[in-house]
Amino acid sequence: AQKITQTQPGMFVQEKEAVTLDCTYDTSDPSYGLFWYKQPSSGEMIFLIYQGSYDQQNATEGRYSLNFQKARKSANLVISASQLGDSAMYFCAMRSNRGTYKYIFGTGTRLKVLA
Amino acid sequence: DTAVSQTPKYLVTQMGNDKSIKCEQNLGHDTMYWYKQDSKKFLKIMFSYNNKELIINETVPNRFSPKSPDKAHLNLHINSLELGDSAVYFCASSLLAGGDTQYFGPGTRLTVL
């Protein structure tokens, strides 16, 4: 069965510092995608970054990078130079690339950036 | 222009009522989804349609019935609302069923009294 685990319910980081949000996954599918979404207090879900299981390089999008370690089945999100606006819930998600392409989400990590 | 829109944004209703939530996407995507986010922020897929065809139907009470009149619209009808249905419901779309990115609507906060 597929599973996403986010073990950090809450994290604090000082403004301008980097922070890593952990995500581990479990799947028997050879091909899958990994995603991170941000949910600010206003409630919308914002796509941040995507990593394919066959991608050789770690994905990066501006201040976001995904530290993909396939053997460890981890897909940690790294936010560099944290800003106050980064305070939000962050969700890791996985999509199988076969069958119905179902997405599953982790339980989320609440990040608070301190001034 | 709003890519994925939902109406209404807030819905407050009594137990036992029937209500609908509408979703529209103007991205030209083939696949649309409904998610439920509970009070603990856990997000769980309910349904997915690909080109008007139901492809994912999770273990959801049959009081919930999705309808996709065309690939740009996916509505969610809920019969006989219960207290436990209170949640935020998100619509999302992706280019294809295996599309890289899902784009979410703003959510509909349903409160059942």
CSV table of C-alpha atoms in Angstrom, one decimal:
chain,number,residue,atom,x,y,z
A,1,ALA,CA,0.0,0.0,0.0
A,2,GLN,CA,1.1,3.5,-0.7
A,3,LYS,CA,1.9,5.8,2.2
A,4,ILE,CA,3.2,9.3,2.9
A,5,THR,CA,4.7,10.2,6.3
A,6,GLN,CA,5.4,13.6,7.6
A,7,THR,CA,6.8,13.2,11.1
A,8,GLN,CA,7.1,16.9,12.0
A,9,PRO,CA,3.7,18.3,13.0
A,10,GLY,CA,5.2,21.8,13.6
A,11,MET,CA,8.5,23.5,12.8
A,12,PHE,CA,10.0,26.9,13.6
A,13,VAL,CA,12.6,28.7,11.6
A,14,GLN,CA,14.3,32.1,11.9
A,15,GLU,CA,13.7,34.5,9.0
A,16,LYS,CA,16.4,34.3,6.3
A,17,GLU,CA,17.5,30.8,7.5
A,18,ALA,CA,17.0,27.6,5.6
A,19,VAL,CA,14.6,24.9,6.8
A,20,THR,CA,14.1,21.2,5.8
A,21,LEU,CA,10.6,19.6,6.0
A,22,ASP,CA,10.7,15.9,6.1
A,23,CYS,CA,8.7,13.5,4.0
A,24,THR,CA,9.1,9.7,3.6
A,25,TYR,CA,7.0,7.6,1.4
A,26,ASP,CA,6.3,4.0,0.7
A,27,THR,CA,5.3,2.5,-2.6
A,28,SER,CA,5.9,-0.7,-4.6
A,29,ASP,CA,5.3,1.2,-7.9
A,30,PRO,CA,8.5,1.7,-10.0
A,31,SER,CA,7.2,5.0,-11.4
A,32,TYR,CA,5.7,7.7,-9.3
A,33,GLY,CA,5.7,11.4,-8.7
A,34,LEU,CA,6.3,13.4,-5.5
A,35,PHE,CA,4.9,16.8,-4.8
A,36,TRP,CA,4.9,19.5,-2.2
A,37,TYR,CA,2.0,21.9,-1.6
A,38,LYS,CA,1.7,25.0,0.6
A,39,GLN,CA,-1.5,25.9,2.4
A,40,PRO,CA,-1.4,29.3,4.0
A,41,SER,CA,-3.9,30.4,6.6
A,42,SER,CA,-6.1,31.7,3.9
A,43,GLY,CA,-6.8,28.1,2.9
A,44,GLU,CA,-5.8,27.7,-0.7
A,45,MET,CA,-3.5,24.9,-1.8
A,46,ILE,CA,-0.5,26.1,-3.7
A,47,PHE,CA,1.7,23.8,-5.8
A,48,LEU,CA,5.4,24.2,-5.0
A,49,ILE,CA,7.5,21.6,-6.6
A,50,TYR,CA,7.5,18.2,-8.3
A,51,GLN,CA,9.9,15.3,-8.5
A,52,GLY,CA,9.6,12.3,-10.8
A,53,SER,CA,10.9,9.0,-9.6
A,54,TYR,CA,13.1,8.6,-12.6
A,55,ASP,CA,14.5,12.2,-12.5
A,56,GLN,CA,18.2,12.1,-12.0
A,57,GLN,CA,18.5,15.6,-10.5
A,58,ASN,CA,16.8,17.1,-7.5
A,59,ALA,CA,14.0,19.5,-8.5
A,60,THR,CA,14.4,23.1,-7.7
A,61,GLU,CA,11.9,26.0,-8.0
A,62,GLY,CA,13.3,29.3,-6.8
A,63,ARG,CA,13.9,29.1,-3.0
A,64,TYR,CA,12.4,25.6,-3.0
A,65,SER,CA,14.3,22.4,-3.6
A,66,LEU,CA,13.4,18.8,-3.2
A,67,ASN,CA,16.1,16.6,-1.6
A,68,PHE,CA,15.1,13.3,-3.3
A,69,GLN,CA,16.8,10.2,-1.9
A,70,LYS,CA,15.2,7.3,-3.7
A,71,ALA,CA,16.9,4.5,-1.8
A,72,ARG,CA,15.8,6.0,1.5
A,73,LYS,CA,12.4,6.8,0.0
A,74,SER,CA,12.6,10.3,1.2
A,75,ALA,CA,11.6,13.6,-0.5
A,76,ASN,CA,12.4,16.4,1.8
A,77,LEU,CA,11.5,20.0,1.0
A,78,VAL,CA,14.2,22.6,1.6
A,79,ILE,CA,13.2,26.2,1.8
A,80,SER,CA,16.2,28.6,1.6
A,81,ALA,CA,16.2,32.1,3.0
A,82,SER,CA,12.9,31.8,4.8
A,83,GLN,CA,10.5,34.6,4.7
A,84,LEU,CA,7.6,35.5,7.0
A,85,GLY,CA,5.2,34.7,4.1
A,86,ASP,CA,6.5,31.1,4.2
A,87,SER,CA,4.5,30.5,7.4
A,88,ALA,CA,1.9,27.9,6.4
A,89,MET,CA,1.0,24.2,6.3
A,90,TYR,CA,3.1,22.2,4.0
A,91,PHE,CA,1.9,18.9,2.5
A,92,CYS,CA,3.9,16.2,0.8
A,93,ALA,CA,2.0,14.1,-1.7
A,94,MET,CA,2.7,11.1,-4.0
A,95,ARG,CA,1.0,10.0,-7.2
A,96,SER,CA,1.4,6.5,-8.6
A,97,ASN,CA,2.0,6.5,-12.3
A,98,ARG,CA,-0.1,3.4,-13.0
A,99,GLY,CA,-3.6,2.4,-12.5
A,100,THR,CA,-5.8,5.4,-11.5
A,101,TYR,CA,-2.9,7.8,-10.8
A,102,LYS,CA,-4.3,8.3,-7.3
A,103,TYR,CA,-2.7,11.1,-5.2
A,104,ILE,CA,-2.2,10.6,-1.5
A,105,PHE,CA,-1.2,13.3,0.9
A,106,GLY,CA,0.8,13.4,4.1
A,107,THR,CA,-0.6,14.9,7.3
A,108,GLY,CA,1.3,18.1,6.8
A,109,THR,CA,3.9,20.2,8.7
A,110,ARG,CA,3.0,23.6,10.1
A,111,LEU,CA,5.9,26.0,9.6
A,112,LYS,CA,6.2,29.2,11.5
A,113,VAL,CA,8.9,31.7,10.4
A,114,LEU,CA,10.0,34.0,13.2
A,115,ALA,CA,11.1,37.6,12.7
B,1,ASP,CA,-8.6,34.8,-14.3
B,2,THR,CA,-9.4,32.1,-11.8
B,3,ALA,CA,-8.0,28.8,-13.0
B,4,VAL,CA,-10.1,26.5,-10.8
B,5,SER,CA,-13.2,28.1,-9.2
B,6,GLN,CA,-15.6,26.7,-6.6
B,7,THR,CA,-19.0,27.9,-5.5
B,8,PRO,CA,-20.0,28.5,-2.8
B,9,LYS,CA,-17.0,29.4,-0.7
B,10,TYR,CA,-18.9,28.9,2.5
B,11,LEU,CA,-21.9,26.7,3.1
B,12,VAL,CA,-23.8,26.4,6.3
B,13,THR,CA,-26.7,24.0,6.5
B,14,GLN,CA,-28.8,21.8,8.7
B,15,MET,CA,-28.4,18.1,9.2
B,16,GLY,CA,-30.5,16.1,6.7
B,17,ASN,CA,-30.4,18.8,4.0
B,18,ASP,CA,-29.1,18.2,0.4
B,19,LYS,CA,-26.5,20.5,-1.0
B,20,SER,CA,-24.3,20.9,-4.0
B,21,ILE,CA,-20.9,22.4,-4.6
B,22,LYS,CA,-19.9,23.4,-8.1
B,23,CYS,CA,-16.4,23.4,-9.6
B,24,GLU,CA,-15.2,24.8,-12.9
B,25,GLN,CA,-11.7,24.9,-14.4
B,26,ASN,CA,-10.7,27.0,-17.4
B,27,LEU,CA,-7.3,25.4,-17.9
B,28,GLY,CA,-8.4,22.9,-20.5
B,29,HIS,CA,-7.5,20.0,-18.3
B,30,ASP,CA,-8.9,16.6,-18.8
B,31,THR,CA,-8.9,15.4,-15.2
B,32,MET,CA,-10.7,16.8,-12.1
B,33,TYR,CA,-10.8,15.8,-8.5
B,34,TRP,CA,-12.7,16.2,-5.3
B,35,TYR,CA,-10.9,16.2,-2.0
B,36,LYS,CA,-12.1,16.4,1.6
B,37,GLN,CA,-9.9,18.2,4.2
B,38,ASP,CA,-11.0,17.4,7.8
B,39,SER,CA,-10.5,19.5,10.9
B,40,LYS,CA,-7.1,18.1,11.4
B,41,LYS,CA,-6.1,19.2,7.9
B,42,PHE,CA,-5.9,15.7,6.6
B,43,LEU,CA,-6.5,15.8,2.8
B,44,LYS,CA,-8.1,12.7,1.2
B,45,ILE,CA,-9.2,12.1,-2.3
B,46,MET,CA,-12.9,11.3,-2.8
B,47,PHE,CA,-13.4,11.2,-6.6
B,48,SER,CA,-11.6,11.8,-9.8
B,49,TYR,CA,-13.0,12.2,-13.3
B,50,ASN,CA,-11.0,12.0,-16.6
B,51,ASN,CA,-12.8,13.4,-19.5
B,52,LYS,CA,-16.2,13.0,-17.8
B,53,GLU,CA,-15.5,9.4,-16.9
B,54,LEU,CA,-15.2,8.4,-13.2
B,55,ILE,CA,-11.8,6.9,-12.6
B,56,ILE,CA,-11.3,7.2,-8.8
B,57,ASN,CA,-14.1,6.5,-6.4
B,58,GLU,CA,-12.7,6.1,-2.9
B,59,THR,CA,-14.7,4.7,0.0
B,60,VAL,CA,-17.1,7.5,0.3
B,61,PRO,CA,-20.7,7.2,1.5
B,62,ASN,CA,-23.1,7.0,-1.4
B,63,ARG,CA,-24.8,10.1,-0.1
B,64,PHE,CA,-22.0,11.8,-2.1
B,65,SER,CA,-22.5,11.9,-5.8
B,66,PRO,CA,-20.2,13.6,-8.3
B,67,LYS,CA,-21.4,14.7,-11.6
B,68,SER,CA,-19.3,15.9,-14.6
B,69,PRO,CA,-21.5,17.5,-17.3
B,70,ASP,CA,-18.4,18.2,-19.3
B,71,LYS,CA,-14.7,18.1,-18.7
B,72,ALA,CA,-14.5,21.6,-17.4
B,73,HIS,CA,-17.0,21.0,-14.7
B,74,LEU,CA,-17.2,18.6,-11.7
B,75,ASN,CA,-20.0,19.1,-9.2
B,76,LEU,CA,-20.5,17.4,-5.9
B,77,HIS,CA,-23.9,16.7,-4.6
B,78,ILE,CA,-24.4,15.6,-1.0
B,79,ASN,CA,-27.7,14.1,0.2
B,80,SER,CA,-28.9,13.9,3.8
B,81,LEU,CA,-26.0,15.9,5.3
B,82,GLU,CA,-24.5,14.7,8.6
B,83,LEU,CA,-22.4,16.5,11.2
B,84,GLY,CA,-19.4,14.5,10.1
B,85,ASP,CA,-19.6,16.0,6.6
B,86,SER,CA,-18.4,19.3,8.0
B,87,ALA,CA,-15.0,19.9,6.3
B,88,VAL,CA,-13.4,21.9,3.6
B,89,TYR,CA,-13.9,20.4,0.1
B,90,PHE,CA,-11.4,21.1,-2.5
B,91,CYS,CA,-11.8,20.7,-6.2
B,92,ALA,CA,-8.6,20.3,-8.3
B,93,SER,CA,-7.7,19.6,-11.9
B,94,SER,CA,-4.7,18.3,-13.8
B,95,LEU,CA,-3.8,18.2,-17.5
B,96,LEU,CA,-4.1,14.4,-17.6
B,97,ALA,CA,-4.9,11.7,-15.2
B,98,GLY,CA,-1.1,11.3,-14.7
B,99,GLY,CA,-0.5,15.0,-15.0
B,100,ASP,CA,2.4,16.4,-13.1
B,101,THR,CA,0.6,19.1,-11.2
B,102,GLN,CA,-2.8,19.4,-9.7
B,103,TYR,CA,-4.3,22.9,-9.5
B,104,PHE,CA,-6.6,23.4,-6.6
B,105,GLY,CA,-9.7,25.6,-6.2
B,106,PRO,CA,-10.1,27.9,-3.2
B,107,GLY,CA,-12.1,25.3,-1.3
B,108,THR,CA,-15.6,25.2,0.1
B,109,ARG,CA,-16.0,25.2,3.8
B,110,LEU,CA,-19.1,23.2,4.6
B,111,THR,CA,-20.6,23.4,8.1
B,112,VAL,CA,-23.4,21.1,9.1
B,113,LEU,CA,-25.4,22.2,12.1
